[in-house]
Amino acid sequence: MKKIENLLTIEELSNEQINHLIEKSIYFKNNKTIIPKLKKDIFIANLFFENSTRTHKSFEVAEKMLGFKSIEFQTETSSIQKGETLYDTVLTLGSINISGLVIRHPDKEYYKELLQSKNIKSKIINAGDGVGEHPTQSLLDLMTIYENFKTFKEIKVAICGDLKHSRVAHSNMKILKRLGAKVYFAGPKEWFENNYNDYGEYKTIDEIINKVDVLMLLRVQNERHTDRLNNSINYLEEFGLNISRYNRLKEGSIIMHPCPVNRNVEIESSLIESEKSKLLEQMTNGLYMRIAILYELFKDEF
Ligand code: CP
């Protein structure tokens, strides 16, 4: 298997690499006492230019569990406030012996400029690039689906909601199709873009609710909207998971959501911790998937 050097998009990973990361993360989850430790000091910095709870903190815990020296980077007190560019920040951190950078940034494909430079030596892990991609979330979602169904072939997945602004949707639609799942989309039609037809079919949530194995809900990303929905729309009743739709879900089906949730918008509050919900499991899986990712990127150092 080809070594993983950086993790920028889900598409750059082969099926073999993805399956390996899933196996490894499940193994670490089930064998917590044998998580490997680095043989020497390696520094990693977490650069979050957009807010995060799950991704940021699970990377921090994963780094500590593997024995990395984690460096927190505060955008508000850094030289970014004096006009330093992302490129210059990354160049600086590489020059002071920081070998890995976990970066969330509002610019789509922010990493492209960084990769062009021979002077940037730190490994880069994309923790979300604007409306682009969120590969580590996608991997933990795949882990969660695999844990439940032991395959992706012919698994029916409906990705529902704010498709246009969701990097989780953009990563997942591509990879789920490649792995053999059958993808459907639901939600406000104005957030369905034509190119999504390459990955799956648009249906209303009521047309597919009783057919899917995985109902993958998306957060309504109000902070990215330039085209807000009409205020008179009751999102939960039109597009979300309410109790009557929950009762129509297939036996054995699961509910997913990358979180944070807008309670009573994408999902009725009382369903967040319901029997079919895997929302908390996804968060736990995020930790073990990030351990597996860091382990693979720095494999020679363990
Ligand atoms: N799912 C996810 O990326 O959550 P955070 O924004 O809290 O990291």
Short mmCIF file of N, CA, C and O in Angstrom, two decimals, residues 158-206:
data_model
loop_
_atom_site.label_atom_id
_atom_site.label_comp_id
_atom_site.label_asym_id
_atom_site.label_seq_id
_atom_site.Cartn_x
_atom_site.Cartn_y
_atom_site.Cartn_z
N ALA A 158 -28.92 8.14 2.24
CA ALA A 158 -29.53 9.41 1.83
C ALA A 158 -28.80 10.54 2.54
O ALA A 158 -28.72 10.55 3.78
N ILE A 159 -28.22 11.46 1.76
CA ILE A 159 -27.55 12.63 2.33
C ILE A 159 -28.57 13.77 2.25
O ILE A 159 -29.00 14.14 1.15
N CYS A 160 -28.96 14.29 3.42
CA CYS A 160 -30.14 15.17 3.47
C CYS A 160 -29.84 16.54 4.05
O CYS A 160 -29.32 16.62 5.16
N GLY A 161 -30.19 17.57 3.31
CA GLY A 161 -30.15 18.90 3.90
C GLY A 161 -29.35 19.89 3.10
O GLY A 161 -29.52 20.01 1.89
N ASP A 162 -28.40 20.55 3.79
CA ASP A 162 -27.69 21.68 3.19
C ASP A 162 -26.53 21.19 2.33
O ASP A 162 -25.35 21.40 2.64
N LEU A 163 -26.88 20.54 1.22
CA LEU A 163 -25.89 19.90 0.36
C LEU A 163 -24.87 20.90 -0.19
O LEU A 163 -23.68 20.62 -0.24
N LYS A 164 -25.36 22.05 -0.57
CA LYS A 164 -24.51 23.02 -1.27
C LYS A 164 -23.37 23.54 -0.41
O LYS A 164 -22.26 23.76 -0.89
N HIS A 165 -23.64 23.74 0.89
CA HIS A 165 -22.64 24.39 1.75
C HIS A 165 -21.88 23.39 2.62
O HIS A 165 -21.04 23.81 3.41
N SER A 166 -22.20 22.11 2.50
CA SER A 166 -21.62 21.13 3.41
C SER A 166 -20.42 20.41 2.81
O SER A 166 -20.53 19.65 1.87
N ARG A 167 -19.25 20.64 3.43
CA ARG A 167 -18.05 19.93 2.96
C ARG A 167 -18.16 18.44 3.27
O ARG A 167 -17.57 17.61 2.59
N VAL A 168 -18.92 18.10 4.31
CA VAL A 168 -19.11 16.68 4.65
C VAL A 168 -19.85 15.99 3.49
O VAL A 168 -19.46 14.91 3.04
N ALA A 169 -20.89 16.66 2.98
CA ALA A 169 -21.64 16.09 1.85
C ALA A 169 -20.72 15.95 0.64
O ALA A 169 -20.74 14.92 -0.05
N HIS A 170 -19.89 16.96 0.38
CA HIS A 170 -19.03 16.93 -0.82
C HIS A 170 -18.03 15.78 -0.76
O HIS A 170 -17.76 15.13 -1.76
N SER A 171 -17.47 15.55 0.43
CA SER A 171 -16.53 14.41 0.56
C SER A 171 -17.28 13.09 0.48
O SER A 171 -16.86 12.17 -0.22
N ASN A 172 -18.40 13.00 1.18
CA ASN A 172 -19.06 11.70 1.31
C ASN A 172 -19.74 11.23 0.03
O ASN A 172 -19.75 10.03 -0.27
N MET A 173 -20.32 12.13 -0.75
CA MET A 173 -21.03 11.67 -1.96
C MET A 173 -20.06 10.98 -2.91
O MET A 173 -20.37 9.96 -3.51
N LYS A 174 -18.85 11.55 -3.03
CA LYS A 174 -17.87 10.99 -3.97
C LYS A 174 -17.39 9.62 -3.51
O LYS A 174 -17.36 8.66 -4.28
N ILE A 175 -17.02 9.55 -2.24
CA ILE A 175 -16.39 8.32 -1.78
C ILE A 175 -17.41 7.19 -1.59
O ILE A 175 -17.12 6.03 -1.86
N LEU A 176 -18.61 7.53 -1.16
CA LEU A 176 -19.62 6.47 -0.97
C LEU A 176 -19.95 5.82 -2.30
O LEU A 176 -20.06 4.60 -2.40
N LYS A 177 -20.07 6.65 -3.35
CA LYS A 177 -20.36 6.07 -4.67
C LYS A 177 -19.19 5.16 -5.09
O LYS A 177 -19.40 4.04 -5.55
N ARG A 178 -17.96 5.65 -4.92
CA ARG A 178 -16.80 4.84 -5.34
C ARG A 178 -16.73 3.50 -4.59
O ARG A 178 -16.32 2.49 -5.12
N LEU A 179 -17.17 3.51 -3.34
CA LEU A 179 -17.09 2.27 -2.54
C LEU A 179 -18.29 1.34 -2.77
O LEU A 179 -18.37 0.27 -2.18
N GLY A 180 -19.21 1.77 -3.62
CA GLY A 180 -20.30 0.86 -4.01
C GLY A 180 -21.63 1.10 -3.33
O GLY A 180 -22.57 0.34 -3.55
N ALA A 181 -21.70 2.17 -2.50
CA ALA A 181 -23.00 2.48 -1.87
C ALA A 181 -23.92 3.13 -2.89
O ALA A 181 -23.47 3.65 -3.92
N LYS A 182 -25.23 3.09 -2.62
CA LYS A 182 -26.20 3.75 -3.49
C LYS A 182 -26.59 5.06 -2.80
O LYS A 182 -27.12 5.03 -1.68
N VAL A 183 -26.27 6.18 -3.44
CA VAL A 183 -26.45 7.48 -2.79
C VAL A 183 -27.73 8.17 -3.29
O VAL A 183 -28.02 8.16 -4.48
N TYR A 184 -28.47 8.73 -2.34
CA TYR A 184 -29.62 9.58 -2.65
C TYR A 184 -29.39 10.93 -1.98
O TYR A 184 -28.65 11.03 -1.01
N PHE A 185 -30.07 11.94 -2.51
CA PHE A 185 -30.01 13.26 -1.89
C PHE A 185 -31.42 13.72 -1.58
O PHE A 185 -32.36 13.41 -2.32
N ALA A 186 -31.54 14.49 -0.49
CA ALA A 186 -32.84 15.09 -0.15
C ALA A 186 -32.57 16.45 0.50
O ALA A 186 -31.44 16.74 0.89
N GLY A 187 -33.63 17.25 0.61
CA GLY A 187 -33.47 18.58 1.21
C GLY A 187 -33.98 19.63 0.26
O GLY A 187 -34.53 19.30 -0.80
N PRO A 188 -33.81 20.91 0.61
CA PRO A 188 -34.29 21.98 -0.27
C PRO A 188 -33.66 21.86 -1.66
O PRO A 188 -32.44 21.74 -1.78
N LYS A 189 -34.49 21.88 -2.69
CA LYS A 189 -34.01 21.66 -4.06
C LYS A 189 -33.00 22.73 -4.47
O LYS A 189 -32.08 22.47 -5.26
N GLU A 190 -33.15 23.96 -3.92
CA GLU A 190 -32.21 25.03 -4.30
C GLU A 190 -30.78 24.77 -3.79
O GLU A 190 -29.85 25.46 -4.20
N TRP A 191 -30.63 23.82 -2.88
CA TRP A 191 -29.28 23.48 -2.41
C TRP A 191 -28.75 22.22 -3.09
O TRP A 191 -27.71 21.67 -2.70
N PHE A 192 -29.46 21.74 -4.11
CA PHE A 192 -29.01 20.58 -4.88
C PHE A 192 -28.39 21.10 -6.17
O PHE A 192 -29.06 21.72 -6.98
N GLU A 193 -27.09 20.87 -6.37
CA GLU A 193 -26.42 21.36 -7.57
C GLU A 193 -26.37 20.25 -8.62
O GLU A 193 -26.33 19.05 -8.28
N ASN A 194 -26.37 20.67 -9.89
CA ASN A 194 -26.48 19.69 -10.99
C ASN A 194 -25.44 18.58 -10.96
O ASN A 194 -25.73 17.43 -11.26
N ASN A 195 -24.20 18.94 -10.56
CA ASN A 195 -23.14 17.92 -10.59
C ASN A 195 -23.35 16.80 -9.56
O ASN A 195 -22.74 15.74 -9.66
N TYR A 196 -24.27 17.01 -8.60
CA TYR A 196 -24.53 15.93 -7.64
C TYR A 196 -25.19 14.74 -8.33
O TYR A 196 -25.16 13.63 -7.82
N ASN A 197 -25.80 14.99 -9.51
CA ASN A 197 -26.40 13.89 -10.27
C ASN A 197 -25.37 12.82 -10.63
O ASN A 197 -25.72 11.67 -10.87
N ASP A 198 -24.08 13.21 -10.66
CA ASP A 198 -23.03 12.22 -10.98
C ASP A 198 -22.89 11.18 -9.87
O ASP A 198 -22.32 10.12 -10.07
N TYR A 199 -23.38 11.51 -8.69
CA TYR A 199 -23.16 10.61 -7.54
C TYR A 199 -24.43 9.94 -7.04
O TYR A 199 -24.36 8.89 -6.39
N GLY A 200 -25.58 10.54 -7.30
CA GLY A 200 -26.82 9.94 -6.81
C GLY A 200 -28.04 10.70 -7.27
O GLY A 200 -27.94 11.72 -7.97
N GLU A 201 -29.18 10.21 -6.82
CA GLU A 201 -30.46 10.70 -7.31
C GLU A 201 -31.14 11.58 -6.25
O GLU A 201 -31.07 11.26 -5.06
N TYR A 202 -31.81 12.64 -6.67
CA TYR A 202 -32.54 13.50 -5.74
C TYR A 202 -33.95 12.93 -5.49
O TYR A 202 -34.65 12.56 -6.44
N LYS A 203 -34.33 12.85 -4.24
CA LYS A 203 -35.69 12.43 -3.85
C LYS A 203 -36.14 13.33 -2.70
O LYS A 203 -35.29 13.92 -2.02
N THR A 204 -37.41 13.36 -2.41
CA THR A 204 -37.81 14.07 -1.19
C THR A 204 -37.56 13.12 -0.01
O THR A 204 -37.50 11.89 -0.20
N ILE A 205 -37.44 13.68 1.18
CA ILE A 205 -37.16 12.84 2.35
C ILE A 205 -38.30 11.82 2.54
O ILE A 205 -38.05 10.67 2.92
N ASP A 206 -39.52 12.23 2.23
CA ASP A 206 -40.64 11.29 2.42
C ASP A 206 -40.62 10.15 1.40
O ASP A 206 -41.12 9.07 1.68
#
